[in-house]
Amino acid sequence: MHLNHMWNQLHTRRWITLITIKDVAQLAGVSKATVSRVLNNSGYVNEATRQKVEVVMKEHQYIPSASAVSLSRQETSTIGVLVPEIDNMFYGDMLHGITEVADQKELSLIFFDTQDNGEKEARALRTLSQQRVRGLILAPAVDYSNDAMASNLRKQLNALNIPLVIVDRDSDNMPWDGVFYENYQSSYQAAIELYKAGNRRLGVITGDLKLKIGRDRLEGFRQGVLDCGLNLREEDIFEGDFLTPRAYELSKAMFHSGDWPQAIYTSNNSTSLGFLKATHECGIEIGRDIAVIGNDRIAILDMLGIPFSCVYRDNHEMGRVALRMLLERIENPDRPRNIYMIPYSVQLSGSERITK
Amino acid sequence: MHLNHMWNQLHTRRWITLITIKDVAQLAGVSKATVSRVLNNSGYVNEATRQKVEVVMKEHQYIPSASAVSLSRQETSTIGVLVPEIDNMFYGDMLHGITEVADQKELSLIFFDTQDNGEKEARALRTLSQQRVRGLILAPAVDYSNDAMASNLRKQLNALNIPLVIVDRDSDNMPWDGVFYENYQSSYQAAIELYKAGNRRLGVITGDLKLKIGRDRLEGFRQGVLDCGLNLREEDIFEGDFLTPRAYELSKAMFHSGDWPQAIYTSNNSTSLGFLKATHECGIEIGRDIAVIGNDRIAILDMLGIPFSCVYRDNHEMGRVALRMLLERIENPDRPRNIYMIPYSVQLSGSERITK
DNA sequence: TTGAAAGCGCTAACAT
DNA sequence: ATGTTAGCGCTTTCAA
């Protein structure tokens, strides 16, 4: 039997024959059940026996097979994580937060980058389902904003019937737990801060308004402006898409037009970058020619000592909360839907003020 | 039997009873073997039978269990990935590259963030071994530079006996495949570029010299300087650690001293940031008071239109190459050790030049 | 072209 | 305190 193993190994060159529970049992002169008991610290086992078994395990470097355990126990200890683009800092931070609690709970993560693509997302979900993950953390792909896609996704998630928490991108009609950011409130606050800094004509470069997150940020800001007793002119609303190139074009056009708001709210980090690039290129000086407050912190600007005011959230925390929430859902599948709103912080560093 | 399943589900509230191959077989009126055949497109199966089975699978949303398949086939289709800190852009980019080819090869990734901590790394490796991953991509934790740690790691990796490729951080006495960056050559080139730009007194903020990667970059630069007929003064070598705070302190001290090189080579992106922050804070103007060329591209500076010259590598490519190399190793375990050096590129944008 | 049966490595009653 | 046994869901000979 063992020889047979060895032969296979040599023959297929694929198999590093690891020692199995059966081998350990034989070597220690006990039954598999006993080995299993010491392995899992379950049931009764004589101290002497335990020692014996443990010695054998150490000596032969016994490493139990996760597949076998899962199959037998009918449950894995892995969590699936899907993000749209891991090379975006935001998701890197979030993933970091997730790994922190995964590590402490001894969970493994199966990771997918959906590349903002609904089909890859669907495939990934299928795979995750085969893996029988215990739960799922999903930052939906962007075409989630498309109705048909959203409905497909909803169907698929329903069919999967796996404990799930959605992060970052909210949407209507999604019955699952979620961790989102205070988009409306933070944007509202951005308006207030700009007002308090003395600005009276406020404008905004929006995100993708097909996304709820984009609409929320616009509406929060708009309401903030209104509540300051000002009004947000239509021509001071620049409709962007959360991406740098468009924000850059919009800003450039704005500066070329020769007429622009005293202060601008940029809807996310990419938008802020596009805006900053344009100011740079057009010789516009922040604090003199225009004020700005962004959504999302851009750590690198802090590092460089470039003042940039913002409303922002703790991305690590978002990841941590998501996984904790998922674990609670797994513990208690019947509790009602749970939504956690990550609070926002405000960081003022001068760019929200104009001195002319 | 099925009823029994249902009962368990309700009772434990844990089990979403998925349909198994046995159920499919019964429903389709064939044997498990036949279902397996259509599932894997293996062996002979009558077209009519295939249809029948496929219909049942669709209708009942049959999803095979990966654990069962792995256990039976004695092999998984997952790859382990370990990085020291995923919220560092570099590793985010690399992971993205890895996911690209994983996706096209239908491989799943189990992901670990070792937090630059040798113990977490060791634990992760153990887990990965339980998961019986097909192979491993490892960007070693930094305390890898410590001899004892390195030796432990080497032992553990040896014991694991899993196909492996090391990325980013090279070290001596590691017999595994690796994907590294042309540290020496790129640093050499940095010196040349600074010379060509007219600078004659060159300096460097080094990385962690306990790391091979740190020493290589220093030595490459030093040789470049020598080959330009200049010499690198000891006082123009500032010993950093690849992290922003120290680079910042060193730069500040340098500027406060009132005497500094015409041009500086910063050994990685974090170092560059610390340096830039200091120039900013000390009122030093790049191009007038000092020139700089960095190792690593800082995408955000490009976006902002801030000129910053650098030698750099394609991080996505690093990830792609790593996984491809791993797959080759898995195919052919006996081929000799394979090392791939990611080439460097040069991007000049003016900061390497001084106009005084 | 299909089915029966053994086995993958482990767990969990149930016996003893 | 320990062993026996029957699975877990799938693959893969071997027969038919």
XYZ file of C-alpha atoms (C1' of nucleotides) in Angstrom:
744
model
C 0.000 0.000 0.000
C 2.639 2.418 0.994
C 4.869 1.090 -1.717
C 2.052 1.641 -4.076
C 2.000 5.270 -3.043
C 5.661 5.653 -3.676
C 5.317 4.125 -7.035
C 2.605 6.523 -7.988
C 4.732 9.381 -6.902
C 7.622 8.372 -9.049
C 5.411 7.517 -11.906
C 3.255 10.578 -12.168
C 5.805 12.935 -10.663
C 2.866 14.733 -9.276
C 2.442 13.243 -5.928
C 4.394 14.182 -2.942
C 3.023 11.443 -0.770
C 2.153 13.007 2.521
C 1.606 10.891 5.527
C -2.041 10.217 6.374
C -3.946 9.708 9.540
C -3.873 5.999 8.907
C -0.093 5.978 8.771
C 0.104 7.922 11.988
C -2.268 5.484 13.630
C -0.210 2.515 12.574
C 3.069 4.063 13.594
C 1.686 4.985 16.983
C -0.057 1.664 17.369
C -3.510 3.166 17.859
C -6.638 3.587 15.794
C -7.446 6.421 13.423
C -10.161 7.525 15.786
C -7.656 8.108 18.525
C -5.392 10.082 16.283
C -8.353 12.140 15.228
C -9.126 12.776 18.874
C -5.715 14.123 19.687
C -5.762 16.114 16.497
C -8.958 17.867 17.433
C -8.611 17.771 21.177
C -11.944 16.066 21.373
C -13.216 13.195 23.483
C -11.173 11.302 25.993
C -7.627 10.305 25.354
C -5.071 9.002 27.789
C -2.196 11.354 28.350
C 0.400 8.720 27.533
C -1.371 7.855 24.314
C -1.613 11.495 23.397
C 2.110 11.895 23.844
C 2.845 8.889 21.714
C 0.650 10.111 18.928
C 1.975 13.615 19.084
C 5.522 12.401 18.822
C 4.717 10.450 15.708
C 2.945 13.442 14.201
C 5.890 15.711 14.860
C 8.453 13.265 13.652
C 6.710 12.505 10.423
C 5.456 16.005 9.864
C 1.875 14.933 9.664
C -0.306 17.557 8.035
C -4.008 16.727 7.827
C -5.700 17.235 4.507
C -8.143 20.111 4.478
C -10.177 18.490 1.720
C -10.689 15.354 3.736
C -11.624 17.308 6.829
C -14.055 19.476 4.923
C -15.639 16.575 3.199
C -16.087 14.733 6.409
C -17.192 17.659 8.518
C -19.281 19.048 5.704
C -17.884 22.469 6.228
C -14.824 24.448 5.278
C -13.015 27.231 7.033
C -12.612 29.479 4.057
C -14.177 32.757 3.159
C -14.497 34.103 -0.353
C -13.509 37.666 -1.144
C -14.374 39.405 -4.389
C -13.193 42.862 -5.281
C -13.407 44.746 -8.569
C -9.786 45.828 -8.838
C -7.159 45.024 -6.294
C -4.661 47.484 -7.673
C -6.906 50.280 -6.493
C -5.571 51.335 -3.085
C -9.021 51.334 -1.607
C -9.488 47.612 -2.062
C -5.946 46.889 -1.001
C -6.650 48.604 2.282
C -9.925 46.817 2.678
C -8.381 43.453 1.976
C -5.800 44.205 4.589
C -8.531 44.804 7.122
C -10.175 41.541 6.173
C -6.962 39.581 6.543
C -6.483 40.948 10.020
C -9.593 39.349 11.373
C -9.312 36.285 9.148
C -5.948 35.682 10.687
C -7.212 35.907 14.210
C -10.196 33.663 13.464
C -8.040 31.132 11.625
C -9.924 31.514 8.395
C -8.449 31.229 4.945
C -9.366 33.600 2.169
C -10.021 32.676 -1.406
C -9.514 35.794 -3.392
C -10.887 36.990 -6.717
C -10.352 40.152 -8.681
C -13.429 40.549 -10.852
C -11.910 43.358 -12.885
C -15.179 45.216 -12.689
C -16.630 42.645 -14.981
C -19.962 41.000 -14.292
C -19.122 37.803 -16.101
C -15.901 37.229 -14.259
C -17.796 37.947 -11.109
C -20.355 35.299 -11.972
C -17.644 32.760 -12.715
C -15.885 33.547 -9.483
C -19.087 33.043 -7.564
C -19.546 29.655 -9.155
C -16.051 28.632 -8.178
C -16.536 29.867 -4.665
C -19.663 27.846 -4.455
C -17.784 24.730 -5.475
C -15.300 25.477 -2.778
C -18.191 25.523 -0.344
C -16.909 28.659 1.305
C -18.516 29.473 4.576
C -19.338 32.963 3.520
C -18.684 35.696 1.037
C -17.547 39.279 1.074
C -18.494 40.952 -2.139
C -17.639 44.368 -3.486
C -19.828 44.231 -6.570
C -18.518 44.944 -10.036
C -19.498 48.277 -11.431
C -21.896 47.055 -14.062
C -23.954 46.207 -11.110
C -25.451 49.609 -11.895
C -26.950 48.150 -15.003
C -30.382 46.799 -14.182
C -30.070 43.548 -16.032
C -26.728 42.800 -14.441
C -27.994 43.642 -11.023
C -30.914 41.353 -11.445
C -28.669 38.536 -12.641
C -26.393 39.023 -9.734
C -29.284 39.023 -7.338
C -30.567 35.789 -8.787
C -27.212 34.136 -8.652
C -26.564 35.202 -5.093
C -29.954 33.979 -4.102
C -29.350 30.638 -5.691
C -25.975 30.283 -4.028
C -27.582 30.723 -0.693
C -24.306 31.484 1.049
C -23.891 33.904 3.948
C -22.975 37.156 2.331
C -22.023 40.698 3.015
C -21.887 43.367 0.388
C -19.334 46.113 0.764
C -18.831 49.551 -0.645
C -21.386 49.585 -3.407
C -24.924 49.578 -2.245
C -27.922 49.132 -4.426
C -31.630 48.818 -3.979
C -33.402 45.528 -3.573
C -30.433 43.727 -2.175
C -31.542 41.771 0.870
C -28.077 41.026 2.187
C -25.978 42.425 4.969
C -23.802 45.292 3.982
C -21.032 47.602 5.047
C -21.231 50.963 3.419
C -19.924 54.391 3.809
C -21.916 57.419 4.934
C -22.010 58.817 1.451
C -24.853 61.212 1.951
C -23.740 62.514 5.310
C -20.112 62.933 4.376
C -20.981 64.851 1.253
C -23.378 66.981 3.213
C -20.574 67.742 5.617
C -18.239 68.617 2.770
C -20.639 71.362 1.741
C -20.839 72.647 5.274
C -17.073 72.814 5.609
C -16.716 74.707 2.378
C -19.318 77.156 3.572
C -17.704 77.569 6.964
C -14.420 78.279 5.222
C -16.041 81.267 3.619
C -16.965 80.031 0.178
C -20.311 81.068 -1.238
C -20.411 79.648 -4.699
C -19.975 75.928 -4.471
C -19.589 73.313 -7.176
C -19.085 69.597 -7.479
C -17.484 67.066 -9.757
C -19.781 64.127 -9.306
C -19.129 60.426 -9.525
C -20.959 58.020 -11.781
C -24.600 58.908 -11.312
C -25.683 55.512 -12.542
C -24.333 54.233 -9.250
C -26.256 54.780 -6.077
C -23.045 55.779 -4.383
C -22.618 58.503 -6.993
C -26.123 59.819 -6.592
C -25.918 59.769 -2.818
C -22.796 61.882 -2.803
C -24.315 64.416 -5.132
C -27.569 64.653 -3.223
C -25.881 64.931 0.142
C -23.761 67.739 -1.129
C -26.691 69.471 -2.734
C -28.678 69.336 0.467
C -25.729 70.663 2.417
C -25.465 73.603 0.070
C -29.169 74.298 0.395
C -29.040 74.113 4.156
C -26.357 76.754 4.106
C -28.836 79.030 2.448
C -27.058 78.825 -0.875
C -28.106 77.176 -4.056
C -26.175 74.804 -6.231
C -26.261 76.118 -9.776
C -26.753 73.576 -12.494
C -23.655 74.810 -14.327
C -21.578 74.147 -11.234
C -22.414 70.456 -11.283
C -19.874 68.609 -13.384
C -20.935 65.091 -14.103
C -17.992 62.736 -13.789
C -17.612 58.998 -13.462
C -15.335 58.459 -10.458
C -12.345 58.104 -12.765
C -9.353 60.357 -13.172
C -9.406 61.099 -16.901
C -12.919 62.462 -16.963
C -12.393 64.523 -13.828
C -9.310 65.941 -15.447
C -11.129 66.891 -18.636
C -14.018 68.452 -16.776
C -11.711 70.505 -14.600
C -9.656 71.677 -17.519
C -12.751 72.743 -19.391
C -13.957 74.530 -16.299
C -10.738 76.489 -15.937
C -10.602 77.299 -19.606
C -14.096 78.702 -19.434
C -12.778 81.424 -17.174
C -15.715 81.219 -14.823
C -15.861 78.725 -11.986
C -17.083 78.205 -8.441
C -15.086 79.409 -5.472
C -14.935 75.907 -4.141
C -15.257 72.415 -5.528
C -16.192 69.128 -3.948
C -14.542 66.175 -5.662
C -16.479 62.966 -5.247
C -13.717 60.422 -4.745
C -9.965 60.004 -4.793
C -9.667 59.463 -8.535
C -11.771 62.537 -9.135
C -9.570 64.539 -6.808
C -6.483 63.481 -8.706
C -7.935 64.529 -12.032
C -8.893 67.846 -10.553
C -5.474 68.413 -9.008
C -3.743 67.562 -12.229
C -5.841 70.124 -14.059
C -5.117 72.871 -11.543
C -1.473 72.107 -11.916
C -1.587 72.229 -15.662
C -3.708 75.349 -15.900
C -1.638 77.297 -13.425
C -4.525 77.428 -11.014
C -3.481 77.745 -7.409
C -5.547 76.129 -4.718
C -6.234 78.533 -1.919
C -5.884 81.501 -4.212
C -7.949 80.708 -7.272
C -10.144 77.928 -5.991
C -10.800 75.884 -2.876
C -11.338 72.146 -2.791
C -12.452 69.421 -0.484
C -12.402 65.824 -1.592
C -14.066 62.615 -0.697
C -11.428 60.027 0.277
C -8.135 60.639 1.847
C -5.107 60.503 -0.396
C -2.361 59.353 1.897
C 0.374 60.231 -0.494
C -0.566 63.892 -0.499
C -0.210 63.954 3.267
C 3.166 62.341 2.930
C 4.228 64.906 0.416
C 2.994 67.700 2.619
C 0.528 68.840 -0.011
C -2.515 70.240 1.762
C -5.686 68.505 0.768
C -8.849 68.639 2.816
C -11.227 65.758 2.727
C -14.015 63.775 4.207
C -13.042 60.140 4.391
C -13.524 56.767 5.963
C -11.175 54.175 7.442
C -10.771 51.531 4.771
C -9.096 48.982 6.997
C -12.008 49.273 9.347
C -14.392 48.646 6.504
C -12.705 45.317 5.855
C -12.631 44.340 9.495
C -16.270 45.162 10.025
C -17.273 43.282 6.902
C -15.708 40.042 8.020
C -16.972 40.355 11.572
C -20.442 40.954 10.290
C -20.178 37.948 8.024
C -19.172 35.757 10.941
C -22.143 36.943 12.920
C -24.418 36.144 10.037
C -22.933 32.666 9.826
C -23.538 32.169 13.523
C -27.048 33.377 13.272
C -28.518 32.944 9.815
C -31.924 34.105 10.897
C -31.229 37.486 12.266
C -32.643 40.373 10.285
C -30.693 42.164 7.638
C -27.844 44.123 9.070
C -26.348 47.262 7.608
C -23.343 48.990 9.063
C -22.496 52.488 7.993
C -18.832 53.324 8.326
C -18.640 56.806 9.768
C -16.767 59.560 8.063
C -14.023 61.806 9.365
C -13.084 65.268 8.320
C -9.545 66.366 7.706
C -9.021 70.040 7.044
C -5.652 71.217 5.890
C -6.254 74.510 4.203
C -7.276 73.545 0.718
C -10.902 74.164 1.610
C -10.180 77.832 2.140
C -9.724 80.581 -0.409
C -7.852 83.762 0.339
C -8.714 86.080 -2.476
C -32.427 9.833 2.410
C -33.268 13.141 0.904
C -35.715 13.786 3.639
C -33.025 13.041 6.085
C -30.930 15.715 4.468
C -33.677 18.236 4.733
C -34.193 17.477 8.317
C -30.562 18.046 9.093
C -30.700 21.337 7.361
C -33.554 22.579 9.416
C -32.133 21.170 12.535
C -28.590 22.467 12.463
C -29.318 25.562 10.435
C -25.882 25.198 9.070
C -26.416 23.075 6.129
C -27.681 24.313 2.928
C -28.091 20.889 1.461
C -26.684 21.019 -2.003
C -27.543 18.345 -4.443
C -24.873 15.673 -4.866
C -23.729 13.537 -7.724
C -25.752 10.703 -6.313
C -28.934 12.748 -6.437
C -28.228 13.755 -10.002
C -27.637 10.141 -10.915
C -30.907 9.037 -9.410
C -32.883 11.854 -10.959
C -31.413 11.119 -14.359
C -31.764 7.400 -13.924
C -28.102 6.659 -14.461
C -25.125 5.775 -12.318
C -22.768 8.149 -10.544
C -20.038 7.056 -12.894
C -21.967 8.291 -15.866
C -22.699 11.618 -14.270
C -19.029 11.947 -13.493
C -18.241 11.270 -17.113
C -20.454 14.004 -18.461
C -19.167 16.306 -15.772
C -15.591 15.822 -16.841
C -16.152 15.108 -20.486
C -14.264 11.899 -20.053
C -14.849 8.411 -21.371
C -17.730 7.398 -23.567
C -21.217 8.621 -22.972
C -24.166 8.381 -25.250
C -25.365 11.707 -26.525
C -28.912 11.131 -25.339
C -27.694 10.189 -21.895
C -25.504 13.234 -21.751
C -28.463 15.454 -22.554
C -30.570 13.851 -19.887
C -27.900 14.307 -17.272
C -27.148 17.835 -18.279
C -30.776 18.794 -18.019
C -30.963 17.456 -14.507
C -27.799 19.269 -13.523
C -29.092 22.559 -14.857
C -32.498 22.192 -13.348
C -31.257 21.330 -9.908
C -28.267 23.636 -10.018
C -25.841 20.904 -9.355
C -22.484 22.221 -8.139
C -19.803 19.620 -7.515
C -17.910 19.832 -4.270
C -14.307 20.890 -4.696
C -13.304 19.051 -1.533
C -14.669 15.788 -2.809
C -13.024 16.239 -6.174
C -9.707 17.112 -4.603
C -9.824 14.237 -2.217
C -10.629 11.825 -4.953
C -8.256 13.193 -7.542
C -5.594 13.819 -4.963
C -4.960 17.258 -6.275
C -6.428 20.714 -5.956
C -6.577 23.606 -8.356
C -5.538 26.280 -5.956
C -2.405 28.313 -5.648
C -1.210 29.965 -2.466
C -0.094 33.584 -2.479
C 1.746 35.212 0.400
C 2.665 38.870 0.480
C 4.041 40.979 3.324
C 1.563 43.846 3.128
C -1.230 44.075 0.653
C -1.923 47.715 1.326
C 1.390 48.565 -0.246
C 0.604 49.443 -3.854
C 3.424 47.292 -5.094
C 1.865 44.080 -3.860
C -1.577 45.153 -4.967
C -0.263 45.522 -8.474
C 1.531 42.222 -8.293
C -1.532 40.430 -7.021
C -3.466 41.886 -9.883
C -0.976 40.410 -12.312
C -1.281 37.047 -10.624
C -5.058 37.056 -10.769
C -4.929 37.733 -14.485
C -3.243 34.481 -15.293
C -4.967 32.573 -12.497
C -8.236 33.556 -14.089
C -7.252 32.333 -17.496
C -5.896 29.069 -16.125
C -8.950 28.501 -13.946
C -6.963 28.473 -10.752
C -8.164 29.744 -7.399
C -5.950 31.769 -5.132
C -5.679 31.417 -1.406
C -4.332 34.647 -0.142
C -2.329 35.568 2.942
C -0.974 38.862 4.192
C 1.952 37.982 6.410
C 2.299 41.513 7.727
C 6.035 41.261 7.342
C 6.031 38.844 10.213
C 7.915 35.579 10.071
C 5.609 33.771 12.447
C 2.475 34.643 10.571
C 4.271 33.581 7.463
C 5.072 30.213 8.991
C 1.472 29.724 10.082
C 0.216 30.647 6.649
C 2.547 28.142 5.072
C 1.225 25.440 7.339
C -2.346 26.260 6.396
C -1.482 26.309 2.737
C 0.058 22.942 3.136
C -3.127 21.593 4.657
C -4.997 22.972 1.729
C -2.680 20.973 -0.478
C -2.191 23.899 -2.818
C -0.587 23.003 -6.088
C 2.030 25.650 -5.716
C 3.079 28.752 -3.897
C 4.044 32.300 -4.740
C 5.928 33.829 -1.878
C 7.113 37.368 -1.320
C 9.059 36.720 1.852
C 8.550 38.726 5.001
C 11.234 41.234 5.742
C 12.753 39.480 8.732
C 13.868 37.067 6.135
C 16.985 39.222 6.291
C 17.680 37.842 9.705
C 19.819 34.752 9.369
C 17.929 32.638 11.837
C 14.601 33.481 10.250
C 15.934 32.798 6.805
C 17.189 29.443 7.871
C 13.875 28.581 9.494
C 12.023 29.595 6.401
C 14.331 27.563 4.240
C 13.777 24.517 6.390
C 10.037 24.925 6.400
C 9.852 25.420 2.665
C 12.010 22.410 2.157
C 9.803 20.298 4.361
C 6.669 21.476 2.606
C 8.044 20.286 -0.661
C 5.579 22.309 -2.696
C 6.362 23.911 -6.044
C 7.415 27.407 -5.197
C 8.457 30.678 -6.666
C 9.922 33.493 -4.645
C 9.208 37.023 -5.724
C 10.699 40.403 -5.079
C 13.045 39.654 -2.240
C 15.971 37.508 -3.181
C 18.413 35.982 -0.767
C 21.340 33.643 -0.925
C 21.041 29.925 -0.533
C 17.494 29.751 -1.709
C 17.210 26.918 -4.195
C 13.807 27.893 -5.556
C 12.614 29.595 -8.681
C 12.360 33.313 -8.439
C 11.190 36.483 -10.108
C 13.232 39.475 -9.181
C 13.940 42.920 -10.350
C 17.171 44.122 -11.928
C 18.181 45.957 -8.796
C 21.816 46.322 -9.588
C 21.383 47.285 -13.221
C 18.590 49.739 -12.619
C 20.519 51.511 -9.905
C 23.559 51.584 -12.098
C 21.457 53.186 -14.785
C 20.100 55.738 -12.331
C 23.641 56.944 -11.728
C 24.311 57.154 -15.453
C 21.182 59.199 -16.031
C 22.070 61.630 -13.294
C 25.504 62.022 -14.803
C 24.162 62.504 -18.303
C 21.870 65.195 -16.946
C 24.919 67.136 -15.911
C 25.236 66.344 -12.228
C 28.700 65.716 -10.878
C 28.212 65.218 -7.176
C 25.853 62.324 -6.657
C 24.304 60.939 -3.508
C 21.925 58.209 -2.473
C 19.371 57.449 0.189
C 19.724 53.715 0.491
C 17.221 51.064 1.433
C 17.628 48.577 4.231
C 21.166 47.290 3.820
C 20.362 44.173 5.762
C 18.338 43.151 2.727
C 20.077 41.932 -0.365
C 17.791 44.115 -2.423
C 19.020 47.115 -0.454
C 22.661 46.259 -0.892
C 22.250 45.546 -4.582
C 20.732 48.934 -5.221
C 23.488 50.704 -3.374
C 26.250 48.776 -5.075
C 24.770 49.202 -8.535
C 24.533 52.903 -7.987
C 28.026 53.100 -6.599
C 29.454 51.288 -9.585
C 27.537 53.556 -11.942
C 29.009 56.579 -10.273
C 32.504 55.119 -10.498
C 32.070 54.267 -14.152
C 31.215 57.880 -14.802
C 34.627 58.782 -13.507
C 33.195 60.239 -10.322
C 33.408 58.987 -6.814
C 30.623 58.498 -4.337
C 31.579 60.263 -1.130
C 30.816 58.472 2.087
C 28.957 61.505 3.431
C 26.672 61.420 0.424
C 25.435 57.957 1.275
C 22.433 58.201 3.562
C 21.501 54.890 5.051
C 17.735 54.449 5.053
C 15.401 51.514 5.471
C 13.034 51.664 2.507
C 10.437 53.438 4.644
C 9.119 56.953 4.398
C 9.777 58.301 7.896
C 13.478 57.586 7.884
C 13.948 58.896 4.375
C 12.187 62.040 5.475
C 14.415 62.512 8.505
C 17.578 61.871 6.545
C 16.593 64.336 3.849
C 15.639 66.996 6.337
C 18.944 66.627 8.136
C 20.717 66.812 4.837
C 19.027 70.041 3.882
C 19.557 71.548 7.289
C 23.253 70.802 7.047
C 23.473 73.276 4.217
C 25.678 71.069 2.102
C 24.329 68.357 -0.144
C 24.876 66.545 -3.427
C 23.655 67.986 -6.688
C 21.586 64.909 -7.284
C 20.086 62.159 -5.200
C 19.034 58.634 -6.007
C 16.177 57.430 -3.809
C 16.092 53.676 -3.438
C 12.381 52.961 -3.583
C 8.991 54.616 -3.665
C 8.661 55.104 0.062
C 12.099 56.632 0.157
C 11.174 58.970 -2.655
C 8.110 60.121 -0.772
C 10.070 60.903 2.342
C 12.559 62.818 0.280
C 9.881 64.774 -1.555
C 8.149 65.655 1.653
C 11.395 67.041 3.033
C 12.086 69.152 -0.044
C 8.611 70.522 0.253
C 8.993 71.344 3.882
C 12.465 72.832 3.608
C 11.613 75.015 0.663
C 13.977 73.094 -1.543
C 13.066 73.172 -5.192
C 13.801 70.193 -7.356
C 15.494 71.241 -10.541
C 16.924 74.318 -8.937
C 18.426 73.202 -5.643
C 18.728 69.504 -6.202
C 17.997 66.826 -8.774
C 16.478 63.458 -8.059
C 15.822 60.127 -9.669
C 13.938 57.446 -7.846
C 13.603 53.738 -7.949
C 9.935 52.791 -8.547
C 7.369 54.724 -10.422
C 4.877 56.704 -8.385
C 1.811 56.744 -10.554
C 0.108 59.412 -8.562
C 2.846 61.936 -9.264
C 2.355 61.398 -12.968
C -1.339 61.943 -12.515
C -0.710 65.132 -10.661
C 1.681 66.315 -13.313
C 4.522 66.461 -10.833
C 7.730 65.639 -12.678
C 9.544 62.730 -11.140
C 12.168 60.723 -12.948
C 12.675 57.112 -12.126
C 13.894 53.691 -12.978
C 11.136 51.179 -12.476
C 9.659 47.825 -13.306
C 6.214 46.627 -14.384
C 4.621 45.215 -11.257
C 1.726 43.557 -13.011
C 4.205 41.763 -15.197
C 6.039 40.559 -12.141
C 2.891 38.853 -10.925
C 2.091 37.341 -14.285
C 5.571 35.981 -14.749
C 5.600 34.541 -11.260
C 2.483 32.472 -11.783
C 3.514 31.344 -15.244
C 6.833 30.240 -13.899
C 5.139 28.379 -11.087
C 2.949 26.509 -13.539
C 5.985 25.496 -15.540
C 7.646 24.225 -12.430
C 4.555 22.196 -11.588
C 4.568 20.701 -15.052
C 8.212 19.860 -14.847
C 9.419 19.456 -11.279
C 12.848 18.344 -12.373
C 13.996 21.213 -14.442
C 16.838 23.260 -13.051
C 16.273 26.337 -10.946
C 14.839 29.167 -12.920
C 15.341 32.841 -12.221
C 13.640 35.587 -14.165
C 14.835 39.130 -13.878
C 12.172 41.700 -14.597
C 13.794 44.369 -16.748
C 13.751 47.963 -15.734
C 12.548 50.992 -17.633
C 13.665 54.574 -17.365
C 11.284 57.474 -17.221
C 12.827 60.911 -17.358
C 10.665 63.901 -16.693
C 13.032 66.636 -15.703
C 13.575 66.027 -12.012
C 16.919 64.429 -12.804
C 18.208 67.704 -14.126
C 19.448 70.737 -12.236
C 19.537 74.195 -13.728
C 21.668 76.227 -11.428
C -21.807 2.778 -23.580
C -22.839 1.963 -18.766
C -22.672 0.289 -13.864
C -20.598 -1.667 -9.511
C -17.326 -1.111 -6.271
C -13.302 0.452 -4.091
C -10.899 4.174 -2.353
C -9.268 9.263 -1.398
C -8.316 11.074 4.251
C -10.906 12.270 7.716
C -14.952 12.500 11.430
C -18.434 10.860 14.416
C -21.678 7.847 16.291
C -21.749 3.601 18.560
C -19.619 -0.301 20.936
C -16.655 -2.040 24.076
C -10.149 5.430 27.109
C -10.069 3.228 22.644
C -11.548 0.782 18.471
C -15.023 -0.315 14.699
C -17.704 1.235 11.276
C -20.129 3.907 8.211
C -20.171 7.613 5.698
C -18.809 12.624 3.336
C -18.966 13.394 -2.602
C -16.408 12.340 -6.012
C -13.135 9.509 -9.522
C -11.578 5.534 -11.582
C -10.543 0.903 -12.578
C -12.741 -3.224 -13.985
C -16.644 -5.879 -15.722
C -20.402 -6.318 -18.288
